[in-house]
Amino acid sequence: MGPGRWLGVAMVLLWAAPATLGQVEPHCRERLLREAPRAWHHALQATWGIDLRVRMTSVSERDTWTEEVTFNRAQTGVHHLIKVGTQRWVANERYRFAVGRAAENQAWALTDRGLFSGGQREFGVWWTGIICRVESAVRVFGVPLSFMIEDQQFRMTETRYLPTEGGTKQLVRVRFDSLWTEHKVGTEQTGPQIPGASYWAELDPDDFWVVVRCGRDLPAPGAQASDTVSYQRTADGLPLPMLVRRRIISGNSSSEETVRLEVAHGTPRAMEEFELPFYGFSESVLPSVGPRPYVRNLALVLGAVLLIVAIWLAWLLRRRRHSAS
């Protein structure tokens, strides 16, 4: 084979390599950034105002366990309630708390409480884990796709169209590399912060850009995990995760997890259920609770109006004095 032919082969391989190892198609990237964030926000509304029965089954080489909880996010999208038997973990925009009772006809006992601050409204990894599974349509192993797009600690290394089997439609494959230098559990808003992790997802641009498949690769050899998500429809036609199949490989061991989500109750709960007085407790049990958001906003508006009136009166007084002189 002559030098010219070798050069031609090399150029073909160089051009084709990104398609295998990852590439950024400008048009695909622009479309993703333009359409996806708003679509993800709409997709999340599928979880608002309904009770979801979340059943998680994990199977490993050593053990099998099943856990079932009821999850509710109020119509506002801010308030959360997780119920396991007669125990409830609740969070609103100002504070969080946990209550429980031995039987349905007994009084509630307050078992935990704290203020809501800066998105840290979790009761530990378990609480955040439930929310991440409910939001599988817009997260990759707990990390919100919108956060990876916006945060400087992630670098988008792949954005390209991916034909589906049969060629009936196109998905969009994206990959983000983590630039974190310190391992942290993170919050609902950030997800876990894992140095050196690489996250990929295959998204459906024709269906609110939801996750169809996704995965996480860790720096350790053989440390990989993947999710496959299938959907059901809400009354409004929004995609709501129905079944999430997860497979985790770590070295020579592996485990599988199945999460099933079923709508248990489609009527929004009363907002009072997300506050302490509903369970017989005064908000005074909290260290300090700020005013409700609408009260705080009203105070700011009134303050601004009074400031404008004061400036206008001062100007009018100066004008009259100037005219009199």
PDB file of C-alpha atoms in Angstrom:
ATOM      1  CA  MET A   1       0.000   0.000   0.000  1.00  0.00           C
ATOM      2  CA  GLY A   2       1.482   3.333  -1.076  1.00  0.00           C
ATOM      3  CA  PRO A   3       2.001   6.414   1.120  1.00  0.00           C
ATOM      4  CA  GLY A   4      -0.987   8.178  -0.457  1.00  0.00           C
ATOM      5  CA  ARG A   5      -3.335   5.333   0.376  1.00  0.00           C
ATOM      6  CA  TRP A   6      -2.007   5.158   3.976  1.00  0.00           C
ATOM      7  CA  LEU A   7      -2.648   8.881   4.308  1.00  0.00           C
ATOM      8  CA  GLY A   8      -6.202   8.427   3.028  1.00  0.00           C
ATOM      9  CA  VAL A   9      -6.891   5.625   5.507  1.00  0.00           C
ATOM     10  CA  ALA A  10      -5.443   7.719   8.329  1.00  0.00           C
ATOM     11  CA  MET A  11      -7.679  10.655   7.430  1.00  0.00           C
ATOM     12  CA  VAL A  12     -10.753   8.414   7.384  1.00  0.00           C
ATOM     13  CA  LEU A  13      -9.883   6.966  10.796  1.00  0.00           C
ATOM     14  CA  LEU A  14      -9.215  10.424  12.202  1.00  0.00           C
ATOM     15  CA  TRP A  15     -12.573  11.650  10.949  1.00  0.00           C
ATOM     16  CA  ALA A  16     -14.457   8.586  12.172  1.00  0.00           C
ATOM     17  CA  ALA A  17     -12.870   8.354  15.637  1.00  0.00           C
ATOM     18  CA  PRO A  18     -15.013  11.031  17.309  1.00  0.00           C
ATOM     19  CA  ALA A  19     -18.166   9.167  16.325  1.00  0.00           C
ATOM     20  CA  THR A  20     -16.945   6.255  18.419  1.00  0.00           C
ATOM     21  CA  LEU A  21     -15.177   8.023  21.260  1.00  0.00           C
ATOM     22  CA  GLY A  22     -17.550  10.961  21.474  1.00  0.00           C
ATOM     23  CA  GLN A  23     -18.072  14.086  19.458  1.00  0.00           C
ATOM     24  CA  VAL A  24     -19.909  17.386  19.644  1.00  0.00           C
ATOM     25  CA  GLU A  25     -22.138  18.134  16.683  1.00  0.00           C
ATOM     26  CA  PRO A  26     -22.687  21.925  16.761  1.00  0.00           C
ATOM     27  CA  HIS A  27     -26.278  21.838  15.479  1.00  0.00           C
ATOM     28  CA  CYS A  28     -27.215  19.096  17.925  1.00  0.00           C
ATOM     29  CA  ARG A  29     -25.579  20.951  20.816  1.00  0.00           C
ATOM     30  CA  GLU A  30     -27.352  24.205  19.947  1.00  0.00           C
ATOM     31  CA  ARG A  31     -30.705  22.438  19.781  1.00  0.00           C
ATOM     32  CA  LEU A  32     -30.082  20.738  23.114  1.00  0.00           C
ATOM     33  CA  LEU A  33     -29.212  24.002  24.865  1.00  0.00           C
ATOM     34  CA  ARG A  34     -32.147  25.812  23.262  1.00  0.00           C
ATOM     35  CA  GLU A  35     -34.910  23.268  23.836  1.00  0.00           C
ATOM     36  CA  ALA A  36     -33.997  20.848  26.601  1.00  0.00           C
ATOM     37  CA  PRO A  37     -33.925  22.976  29.811  1.00  0.00           C
ATOM     38  CA  ARG A  38     -37.474  24.237  29.303  1.00  0.00           C
ATOM     39  CA  ALA A  39     -38.672  20.759  28.294  1.00  0.00           C
ATOM     40  CA  TRP A  40     -37.132  19.228  31.440  1.00  0.00           C
ATOM     41  CA  HIS A  41     -38.973  21.766  33.587  1.00  0.00           C
ATOM     42  CA  HIS A  42     -42.269  20.756  31.973  1.00  0.00           C
ATOM     43  CA  ALA A  43     -41.456  17.050  32.319  1.00  0.00           C
ATOM     44  CA  LEU A  44     -40.879  17.496  36.063  1.00  0.00           C
ATOM     45  CA  GLN A  45     -44.427  18.778  36.434  1.00  0.00           C
ATOM     46  CA  ALA A  46     -45.596  15.206  35.824  1.00  0.00           C
ATOM     47  CA  THR A  47     -44.604  14.519  39.456  1.00  0.00           C
ATOM     48  CA  TRP A  48     -46.584  17.440  40.908  1.00  0.00           C
ATOM     49  CA  GLY A  49     -49.825  17.065  42.832  1.00  0.00           C
ATOM     50  CA  ILE A  50     -50.067  13.257  42.827  1.00  0.00           C
ATOM     51  CA  ASP A  51     -49.158  10.449  45.201  1.00  0.00           C
ATOM     52  CA  LEU A  52     -46.632   8.073  43.669  1.00  0.00           C
ATOM     53  CA  ARG A  53     -46.125   4.579  45.033  1.00  0.00           C
ATOM     54  CA  VAL A  54     -42.406   3.907  44.593  1.00  0.00           C
ATOM     55  CA  ARG A  55     -41.333   0.285  44.925  1.00  0.00           C
ATOM     56  CA  MET A  56     -37.595  -0.421  44.822  1.00  0.00           C
ATOM     57  CA  THR A  57     -36.185  -3.932  44.528  1.00  0.00           C
ATOM     58  CA  SER A  58     -32.436  -4.520  44.630  1.00  0.00           C
ATOM     59  CA  VAL A  59     -30.800  -7.846  43.823  1.00  0.00           C
ATOM     60  CA  SER A  60     -27.096  -8.487  44.400  1.00  0.00           C
ATOM     61  CA  GLU A  61     -24.950 -11.586  44.723  1.00  0.00           C
ATOM     62  CA  ARG A  62     -25.354 -11.451  48.515  1.00  0.00           C
ATOM     63  CA  ASP A  63     -28.808 -10.055  49.229  1.00  0.00           C
ATOM     64  CA  THR A  64     -32.239  -9.034  47.957  1.00  0.00           C
ATOM     65  CA  TRP A  65     -34.310  -6.254  49.487  1.00  0.00           C
ATOM     66  CA  THR A  66     -37.502  -4.427  48.662  1.00  0.00           C
ATOM     67  CA  GLU A  67     -38.704  -1.053  49.923  1.00  0.00           C
ATOM     68  CA  GLU A  68     -41.951   0.739  49.147  1.00  0.00           C
ATOM     69  CA  VAL A  69     -42.736   4.383  49.875  1.00  0.00           C
ATOM     70  CA  THR A  70     -45.380   6.899  48.852  1.00  0.00           C
ATOM     71  CA  PHE A  71     -44.014  10.142  47.452  1.00  0.00           C
ATOM     72  CA  ASN A  72     -45.941  13.381  46.987  1.00  0.00           C
ATOM     73  CA  ARG A  73     -44.753  16.674  45.575  1.00  0.00           C
ATOM     74  CA  ALA A  74     -47.302  19.472  45.960  1.00  0.00           C
ATOM     75  CA  GLN A  75     -48.721  21.359  42.998  1.00  0.00           C
ATOM     76  CA  THR A  76     -46.153  24.101  43.659  1.00  0.00           C
ATOM     77  CA  GLY A  77     -43.284  21.721  42.896  1.00  0.00           C
ATOM     78  CA  VAL A  78     -41.538  22.836  46.098  1.00  0.00           C
ATOM     79  CA  HIS A  79     -43.239  20.905  48.901  1.00  0.00           C
ATOM     80  CA  HIS A  80     -42.350  17.227  49.374  1.00  0.00           C
ATOM     81  CA  LEU A  81     -43.875  14.426  51.432  1.00  0.00           C
ATOM     82  CA  ILE A  82     -42.593  10.865  51.723  1.00  0.00           C
ATOM     83  CA  LYS A  83     -44.714   8.307  53.573  1.00  0.00           C
ATOM     84  CA  VAL A  84     -43.647   4.879  54.812  1.00  0.00           C
ATOM     85  CA  GLY A  85     -46.393   3.208  56.805  1.00  0.00           C
ATOM     86  CA  THR A  86     -47.388   5.645  59.550  1.00  0.00           C
ATOM     87  CA  GLN A  87     -44.172   7.677  59.242  1.00  0.00           C
ATOM     88  CA  ARG A  88     -43.932  10.898  57.216  1.00  0.00           C
ATOM     89  CA  TRP A  89     -40.975  12.989  56.123  1.00  0.00           C
ATOM     90  CA  VAL A  90     -42.083  16.447  54.978  1.00  0.00           C
ATOM     91  CA  ALA A  91     -40.365  19.545  53.560  1.00  0.00           C
ATOM     92  CA  ASN A  92     -41.682  22.924  52.449  1.00  0.00           C
ATOM     93  CA  GLU A  93     -39.990  26.122  51.304  1.00  0.00           C
ATOM     94  CA  ARG A  94     -39.195  27.170  54.903  1.00  0.00           C
ATOM     95  CA  TYR A  95     -38.538  24.053  56.964  1.00  0.00           C
ATOM     96  CA  ARG A  96     -38.554  20.260  57.094  1.00  0.00           C
ATOM     97  CA  PHE A  97     -39.780  17.787  59.688  1.00  0.00           C
ATOM     98  CA  ALA A  98     -40.584  14.137  60.345  1.00  0.00           C
ATOM     99  CA  VAL A  99     -43.554  12.736  62.260  1.00  0.00           C
ATOM    100  CA  GLY A 100     -44.775   9.278  63.109  1.00  0.00           C
ATOM    101  CA  ARG A 101     -47.355   7.393  65.136  1.00  0.00           C
ATOM    102  CA  ALA A 102     -47.928   3.821  66.218  1.00  0.00           C
ATOM    103  CA  ALA A 103     -51.441   3.627  64.769  1.00  0.00           C
ATOM    104  CA  GLU A 104     -53.757   5.698  62.590  1.00  0.00           C
ATOM    105  CA  ASN A 105     -55.959   6.731  65.533  1.00  0.00           C
ATOM    106  CA  GLN A 106     -53.083   7.981  67.709  1.00  0.00           C
ATOM    107  CA  ALA A 107     -51.481  11.405  67.972  1.00  0.00           C
ATOM    108  CA  TRP A 108     -48.434  12.270  65.892  1.00  0.00           C
ATOM    109  CA  ALA A 109     -44.974  12.366  67.468  1.00  0.00           C
ATOM    110  CA  LEU A 110     -42.387  14.800  66.118  1.00  0.00           C
ATOM    111  CA  THR A 111     -39.169  12.886  65.414  1.00  0.00           C
ATOM    112  CA  ASP A 112     -37.097  15.396  63.428  1.00  0.00           C
ATOM    113  CA  ARG A 113     -37.198  19.055  62.446  1.00  0.00           C
ATOM    114  CA  GLY A 114     -34.967  21.693  60.889  1.00  0.00           C
ATOM    115  CA  LEU A 115     -34.935  24.797  58.754  1.00  0.00           C
ATOM    116  CA  PHE A 116     -35.026  24.860  54.977  1.00  0.00           C
ATOM    117  CA  SER A 117     -31.899  26.544  53.665  1.00  0.00           C
ATOM    118  CA  GLY A 118     -30.116  26.675  50.323  1.00  0.00           C
ATOM    119  CA  GLY A 119     -31.667  23.565  48.814  1.00  0.00           C
ATOM    120  CA  GLN A 120     -30.452  21.304  51.628  1.00  0.00           C
ATOM    121  CA  ARG A 121     -33.821  19.817  52.565  1.00  0.00           C
ATOM    122  CA  GLU A 122     -32.775  16.215  52.710  1.00  0.00           C
ATOM    123  CA  PHE A 123     -32.989  13.755  55.589  1.00  0.00           C
ATOM    124  CA  GLY A 124     -29.861  12.033  54.377  1.00  0.00           C
ATOM    125  CA  VAL A 125     -28.969   9.984  51.331  1.00  0.00           C
ATOM    126  CA  TRP A 126     -32.195   7.953  51.554  1.00  0.00           C
ATOM    127  CA  TRP A 127     -34.415  11.047  51.131  1.00  0.00           C
ATOM    128  CA  THR A 128     -32.411  12.342  48.198  1.00  0.00           C
ATOM    129  CA  GLY A 129     -32.332   8.868  46.658  1.00  0.00           C
ATOM    130  CA  ILE A 130     -36.133   8.687  46.536  1.00  0.00           C
ATOM    131  CA  ILE A 131     -36.370  12.065  44.830  1.00  0.00           C
ATOM    132  CA  CYS A 132     -33.658  11.164  42.315  1.00  0.00           C
ATOM    133  CA  ARG A 133     -35.528   8.007  41.303  1.00  0.00           C
ATOM    134  CA  VAL A 134     -38.817   9.863  40.920  1.00  0.00           C
ATOM    135  CA  GLU A 135     -36.980  12.359  38.692  1.00  0.00           C
ATOM    136  CA  SER A 136     -35.283   9.712  36.522  1.00  0.00           C
ATOM    137  CA  ALA A 137     -36.613  11.477  33.420  1.00  0.00           C
ATOM    138  CA  VAL A 138     -34.264  14.429  33.939  1.00  0.00           C
ATOM    139  CA  ARG A 139     -31.368  13.042  36.014  1.00  0.00           C
ATOM    140  CA  VAL A 140     -28.376  10.825  35.369  1.00  0.00           C
ATOM    141  CA  PHE A 141     -27.619   8.822  38.507  1.00  0.00           C
ATOM    142  CA  GLY A 142     -28.934  11.589  40.705  1.00  0.00           C
ATOM    143  CA  VAL A 143     -27.338  14.531  38.903  1.00  0.00           C
ATOM    144  CA  PRO A 144     -29.840  16.847  37.153  1.00  0.00           C
ATOM    145  CA  LEU A 145     -29.073  17.289  33.464  1.00  0.00           C
ATOM    146  CA  SER A 146     -29.906  20.996  33.759  1.00  0.00           C
ATOM    147  CA  PHE A 147     -27.269  21.329  36.492  1.00  0.00           C
ATOM    148  CA  MET A 148     -24.615  19.641  34.359  1.00  0.00           C
ATOM    149  CA  ILE A 149     -25.342  22.071  31.530  1.00  0.00           C
ATOM    150  CA  GLU A 150     -25.128  25.151  33.754  1.00  0.00           C
ATOM    151  CA  ASP A 151     -22.394  24.291  36.240  1.00  0.00           C
ATOM    152  CA  GLN A 152     -18.730  24.927  35.442  1.00  0.00           C
ATOM    153  CA  GLN A 153     -17.720  21.719  37.204  1.00  0.00           C
ATOM    154  CA  PHE A 154     -19.004  19.718  34.230  1.00  0.00           C
ATOM    155  CA  ARG A 155     -17.657  19.653  30.689  1.00  0.00           C
ATOM    156  CA  MET A 156     -19.847  18.515  27.799  1.00  0.00           C
ATOM    157  CA  THR A 157     -17.688  16.155  25.745  1.00  0.00           C
ATOM    158  CA  GLU A 158     -20.293  14.544  23.498  1.00  0.00           C
ATOM    159  CA  THR A 159     -23.498  15.742  21.836  1.00  0.00           C
ATOM    160  CA  ARG A 160     -24.650  13.892  18.744  1.00  0.00           C
ATOM    161  CA  TYR A 161     -27.663  12.370  17.071  1.00  0.00           C
ATOM    162  CA  LEU A 162     -28.072   8.645  17.558  1.00  0.00           C
ATOM    163  CA  PRO A 163     -30.355   6.723  15.172  1.00  0.00           C
ATOM    164  CA  THR A 164     -32.554   4.194  16.934  1.00  0.00           C
ATOM    165  CA  GLU A 165     -32.886   0.590  15.849  1.00  0.00           C
ATOM    166  CA  GLY A 166     -35.034   0.552  12.743  1.00  0.00           C
ATOM    167  CA  GLY A 167     -34.263   4.184  12.007  1.00  0.00           C
ATOM    168  CA  THR A 168     -37.751   5.392  12.950  1.00  0.00           C
ATOM    169  CA  LYS A 169     -36.470   8.304  15.051  1.00  0.00           C
ATOM    170  CA  GLN A 170     -33.324   9.893  16.419  1.00  0.00           C
ATOM    171  CA  LEU A 171     -32.185  10.149  19.997  1.00  0.00           C
ATOM    172  CA  VAL A 172     -29.554  12.585  21.223  1.00  0.00           C
ATOM    173  CA  ARG A 173     -26.555  11.222  23.075  1.00  0.00           C
ATOM    174  CA  VAL A 174     -24.753  13.513  25.512  1.00  0.00           C
ATOM    175  CA  ARG A 175     -21.820  13.017  27.835  1.00  0.00           C
ATOM    176  CA  PHE A 176     -20.571  15.182  30.683  1.00  0.00           C
ATOM    177  CA  ASP A 177     -17.256  14.752  32.491  1.00  0.00           C
ATOM    178  CA  SER A 178     -17.092  15.778  36.140  1.00  0.00           C
ATOM    179  CA  LEU A 179     -14.378  18.241  37.143  1.00  0.00           C
ATOM    180  CA  TRP A 180     -15.060  17.931  40.873  1.00  0.00           C
ATOM    181  CA  THR A 181     -11.932  17.481  42.988  1.00  0.00           C
ATOM    182  CA  GLU A 182     -13.701  16.484  46.215  1.00  0.00           C
ATOM    183  CA  HIS A 183     -16.293  13.778  46.845  1.00  0.00           C
ATOM    184  CA  LYS A 184     -19.541  15.103  48.391  1.00  0.00           C
ATOM    185  CA  VAL A 185     -23.018  13.678  48.890  1.00  0.00           C
ATOM    186  CA  GLY A 186     -24.482  16.876  47.444  1.00  0.00           C
ATOM    187  CA  THR A 187     -28.055  18.147  47.580  1.00  0.00           C
ATOM    188  CA  GLU A 188     -31.240  17.652  45.582  1.00  0.00           C
ATOM    189  CA  GLN A 189     -30.148  20.483  43.312  1.00  0.00           C
ATOM    190  CA  THR A 190     -26.630  19.170  42.597  1.00  0.00           C
ATOM    191  CA  GLY A 191     -26.805  15.437  43.047  1.00  0.00           C
ATOM    192  CA  PRO A 192     -23.684  13.574  44.226  1.00  0.00           C
ATOM    193  CA  GLN A 193     -20.333  15.159  43.452  1.00  0.00           C
ATOM    194  CA  ILE A 194     -17.885  12.466  42.322  1.00  0.00           C
ATOM    195  CA  PRO A 195     -14.400  13.406  41.058  1.00  0.00           C
ATOM    196  CA  GLY A 196     -13.530  11.906  37.689  1.00  0.00           C
ATOM    197  CA  ALA A 197     -17.013  10.559  36.976  1.00  0.00           C
ATOM    198  CA  SER A 198     -18.347  10.606  33.427  1.00  0.00           C
ATOM    199  CA  TYR A 199     -22.105  10.726  32.822  1.00  0.00           C
ATOM    200  CA  TRP A 200     -23.854   9.867  29.564  1.00  0.00           C
ATOM    201  CA  ALA A 201     -27.486   9.876  28.498  1.00  0.00           C
ATOM    202  CA  GLU A 202     -29.592   9.083  25.460  1.00  0.00           C
ATOM    203  CA  LEU A 203     -32.441  11.603  25.279  1.00  0.00           C
ATOM    204  CA  ASP A 204     -35.663  11.691  23.283  1.00  0.00           C
ATOM    205  CA  PRO A 205     -35.965  15.201  21.772  1.00  0.00           C
ATOM    206  CA  ASP A 206     -39.519  14.426  20.606  1.00  0.00           C
ATOM    207  CA  ASP A 207     -40.710  13.637  24.140  1.00  0.00           C
ATOM    208  CA  PHE A 208     -39.604  16.482  26.430  1.00  0.00           C
ATOM    209  CA  TRP A 209     -35.961  15.408  26.059  1.00  0.00           C
ATOM    210  CA  VAL A 210     -36.452  12.725  28.718  1.00  0.00           C
ATOM    211  CA  VAL A 211     -33.823  10.110  29.527  1.00  0.00           C
ATOM    212  CA  VAL A 212     -34.296   6.818  27.676  1.00  0.00           C
ATOM    213  CA  ARG A 213     -30.994   5.293  28.758  1.00  0.00           C
ATOM    214  CA  CYS A 214     -28.145   6.699  30.799  1.00  0.00           C
ATOM    215  CA  GLY A 215     -25.023   5.669  32.623  1.00  0.00           C
ATOM    216  CA  ARG A 216     -22.141   6.637  34.855  1.00  0.00           C
ATOM    217  CA  ASP A 217     -18.516   5.600  34.435  1.00  0.00           C
ATOM    218  CA  LEU A 218     -16.152   5.949  37.397  1.00  0.00           C
ATOM    219  CA  PRO A 219     -12.341   6.191  37.321  1.00  0.00           C
ATOM    220  CA  ALA A 220     -11.939   2.805  39.040  1.00  0.00           C
ATOM    221  CA  PRO A 221     -11.465  -0.067  36.560  1.00  0.00           C
ATOM    222  CA  GLY A 222     -14.701  -1.884  35.821  1.00  0.00           C
ATOM    223  CA  ALA A 223     -16.868   0.612  37.727  1.00  0.00           C
ATOM    224  CA  GLN A 224     -19.860   1.218  35.483  1.00  0.00           C
ATOM    225  CA  ALA A 225     -23.593   1.630  35.911  1.00  0.00           C
ATOM    226  CA  SER A 226     -26.523   2.116  33.557  1.00  0.00           C
ATOM    227  CA  ASP A 227     -30.262   2.870  33.690  1.00  0.00           C
ATOM    228  CA  THR A 228     -33.058   2.127  31.240  1.00  0.00           C
ATOM    229  CA  VAL A 229     -36.256   4.128  31.754  1.00  0.00           C
ATOM    230  CA  SER A 230     -39.750   3.456  30.401  1.00  0.00           C
ATOM    231  CA  TYR A 231     -42.681   5.820  30.811  1.00  0.00           C
ATOM    232  CA  GLN A 232     -46.374   6.152  31.502  1.00  0.00           C
ATOM    233  CA  ARG A 233     -48.528   9.205  30.747  1.00  0.00           C
ATOM    234  CA  THR A 234     -50.233  11.600  33.124  1.00  0.00           C
ATOM    235  CA  ALA A 235     -53.703  13.004  32.449  1.00  0.00           C
ATOM    236  CA  ASP A 236     -51.954  16.028  30.918  1.00  0.00           C
ATOM    237  CA  GLY A 237     -49.930  13.838  28.564  1.00  0.00           C
ATOM    238  CA  LEU A 238     -46.619  14.348  30.373  1.00  0.00           C
ATOM    239  CA  PRO A 239     -44.078  11.498  30.528  1.00  0.00           C
ATOM    240  CA  LEU A 240     -43.839  10.028  34.025  1.00  0.00           C
ATOM    241  CA  PRO A 241     -41.237   7.326  34.800  1.00  0.00           C
ATOM    242  CA  MET A 242     -42.931   3.946  35.193  1.00  0.00           C
ATOM    243  CA  LEU A 243     -40.023   1.509  35.324  1.00  0.00           C
ATOM    244  CA  VAL A 244     -36.327   2.156  35.913  1.00  0.00           C
ATOM    245  CA  ARG A 245     -33.939  -0.763  35.486  1.00  0.00           C
ATOM    246  CA  ARG A 246     -30.465  -0.191  36.900  1.00  0.00           C
ATOM    247  CA  ARG A 247     -27.372  -2.346  36.551  1.00  0.00           C
ATOM    248  CA  ILE A 248     -24.206  -1.639  38.531  1.00  0.00           C
ATOM    249  CA  ILE A 249     -20.840  -3.302  37.904  1.00  0.00           C
ATOM    250  CA  SER A 250     -17.993  -2.808  40.355  1.00  0.00           C
ATOM    251  CA  GLY A 251     -14.943  -4.934  39.722  1.00  0.00           C
ATOM    252  CA  ASN A 252     -15.988  -8.582  39.809  1.00  0.00           C
ATOM    253  CA  SER A 253     -19.364  -7.979  41.480  1.00  0.00           C
ATOM    254  CA  SER A 254     -22.639  -6.686  40.090  1.00  0.00           C
ATOM    255  CA  SER A 255     -26.125  -5.781  41.258  1.00  0.00           C
ATOM    256  CA  GLU A 256     -29.443  -4.886  39.686  1.00  0.00           C
ATOM    257  CA  GLU A 257     -32.185  -2.570  40.876  1.00  0.00           C
ATOM    258  CA  THR A 258     -35.737  -2.196  39.632  1.00  0.00           C
ATOM    259  CA  VAL A 259     -37.843   0.843  40.515  1.00  0.00           C
ATOM    260  CA  ARG A 260     -41.563   0.833  39.720  1.00  0.00           C
ATOM    261  CA  LEU A 261     -43.614   4.014  39.989  1.00  0.00           C
ATOM    262  CA  GLU A 262     -47.392   3.832  40.168  1.00  0.00           C
ATOM    263  CA  VAL A 263     -49.867   6.671  40.602  1.00  0.00           C
ATOM    264  CA  ALA A 264     -51.585   5.894  43.904  1.00  0.00           C
ATOM    265  CA  HIS A 265     -53.694   9.041  44.174  1.00  0.00           C
ATOM    266  CA  GLY A 266     -54.164  11.710  41.531  1.00  0.00           C
ATOM    267  CA  THR A 267     -55.663  14.512  43.639  1.00  0.00           C
ATOM    268  CA  PRO A 268     -53.323  17.176  45.073  1.00  0.00           C
ATOM    269  CA  ARG A 269     -52.947  17.111  48.846  1.00  0.00           C
ATOM    270  CA  ALA A 270     -54.017  20.152  50.844  1.00  0.00           C
ATOM    271  CA  MET A 271     -51.090  22.520  51.367  1.00  0.00           C
ATOM    272  CA  GLU A 272     -51.685  22.277  55.127  1.00  0.00           C
ATOM    273  CA  GLU A 273     -50.389  18.696  55.045  1.00  0.00           C
ATOM    274  CA  PHE A 274     -46.914  20.060  54.333  1.00  0.00           C
ATOM    275  CA  GLU A 275     -46.849  22.171  57.528  1.00  0.00           C
ATOM    276  CA  LEU A 276     -46.458  21.348  61.227  1.00  0.00           C
ATOM    277  CA  PRO A 277     -49.860  22.629  62.517  1.00  0.00           C
ATOM    278  CA  PHE A 278     -51.647  19.942  60.471  1.00  0.00           C
ATOM    279  CA  TYR A 279     -50.010  17.329  62.715  1.00  0.00           C
ATOM    280  CA  GLY A 280     -50.729  19.188  65.959  1.00  0.00           C
ATOM    281  CA  PHE A 281     -47.438  21.055  66.393  1.00  0.00           C
ATOM    282  CA  SER A 282     -46.751  24.775  66.508  1.00  0.00           C
ATOM    283  CA  GLU A 283     -44.057  26.182  64.244  1.00  0.00           C
ATOM    284  CA  SER A 284     -42.518  27.616  67.422  1.00  0.00           C
ATOM    285  CA  VAL A 285     -40.806  24.232  67.944  1.00  0.00           C
ATOM    286  CA  LEU A 286     -38.424  25.280  65.171  1.00  0.00           C
ATOM    287  CA  PRO A 287     -35.353  27.416  66.006  1.00  0.00           C
ATOM    288  CA  SER A 288     -36.536  30.299  63.835  1.00  0.00           C
ATOM    289  CA  VAL A 289     -38.908  30.361  60.893  1.00  0.00           C
ATOM    290  CA  GLY A 290     -38.933  33.250  58.465  1.00  0.00           C
ATOM    291  CA  PRO A 291     -42.122  34.762  57.079  1.00  0.00           C
ATOM    292  CA  ARG A 292     -44.013  32.966  54.356  1.00  0.00           C
ATOM    293  CA  PRO A 293     -42.691  33.826  50.880  1.00  0.00           C
ATOM    294  CA  TYR A 294     -45.766  35.816  49.832  1.00  0.00           C
ATOM    295  CA  VAL A 295     -45.607  37.853  53.078  1.00  0.00           C
ATOM    296  CA  ARG A 296     -41.927  38.562  52.502  1.00  0.00           C
ATOM    297  CA  ASN A 297     -42.552  39.566  48.885  1.00  0.00           C
ATOM    298  CA  LEU A 298     -45.463  41.807  49.896  1.00  0.00           C
ATOM    299  CA  ALA A 299     -43.256  43.538  52.449  1.00  0.00           C
ATOM    300  CA  LEU A 300     -40.597  44.161  49.798  1.00  0.00           C
ATOM    301  CA  VAL A 301     -43.158  45.617  47.396  1.00  0.00           C
ATOM    302  CA  LEU A 302     -44.654  47.887  50.063  1.00  0.00           C
ATOM    303  CA  GLY A 303     -41.180  49.014  51.074  1.00  0.00           C
ATOM    304  CA  ALA A 304     -40.346  49.910  47.481  1.00  0.00           C
ATOM    305  CA  VAL A 305     -43.625  51.833  47.090  1.00  0.00           C
ATOM    306  CA  LEU A 306     -43.033  53.792  50.302  1.00  0.00           C
ATOM    307  CA  LEU A 307     -39.508  54.637  49.163  1.00  0.00           C
ATOM    308  CA  ILE A 308     -40.807  55.962  45.830  1.00  0.00           C
ATOM    309  CA  VAL A 309     -43.485  58.035  47.611  1.00  0.00           C
ATOM    310  CA  ALA A 310     -40.887  59.466  49.991  1.00  0.00           C
ATOM    311  CA  ILE A 311     -38.610  60.446  47.106  1.00  0.00           C
ATOM    312  CA  TRP A 312     -41.558  62.052  45.255  1.00  0.00           C
ATOM    313  CA  LEU A 313     -42.633  64.040  48.344  1.00  0.00           C
ATOM    314  CA  ALA A 314     -39.079  65.262  48.913  1.00  0.00           C
ATOM    315  CA  TRP A 315     -38.841  66.380  45.278  1.00  0.00           C
ATOM    316  CA  LEU A 316     -42.229  68.115  45.504  1.00  0.00           C
ATOM    317  CA  LEU A 317     -41.226  69.930  48.699  1.00  0.00           C
ATOM    318  CA  ARG A 318     -37.977  71.160  47.169  1.00  0.00           C
ATOM    319  CA  ARG A 319     -39.872  72.358  44.080  1.00  0.00           C
ATOM    320  CA  ARG A 320     -42.345  74.343  46.175  1.00  0.00           C
ATOM    321  CA  ARG A 321     -39.544  75.928  48.182  1.00  0.00           C
ATOM    322  CA  HIS A 322     -37.757  76.847  44.970  1.00  0.00           C
ATOM    323  CA  SER A 323     -40.948  78.417  43.550  1.00  0.00           C
ATOM    324  CA  ALA A 324     -41.548  80.404  46.756  1.00  0.00           C
ATOM    325  CA  SER A 325     -38.058  81.851  46.662  1.00  0.00           C
TER     326      SER A 325
END
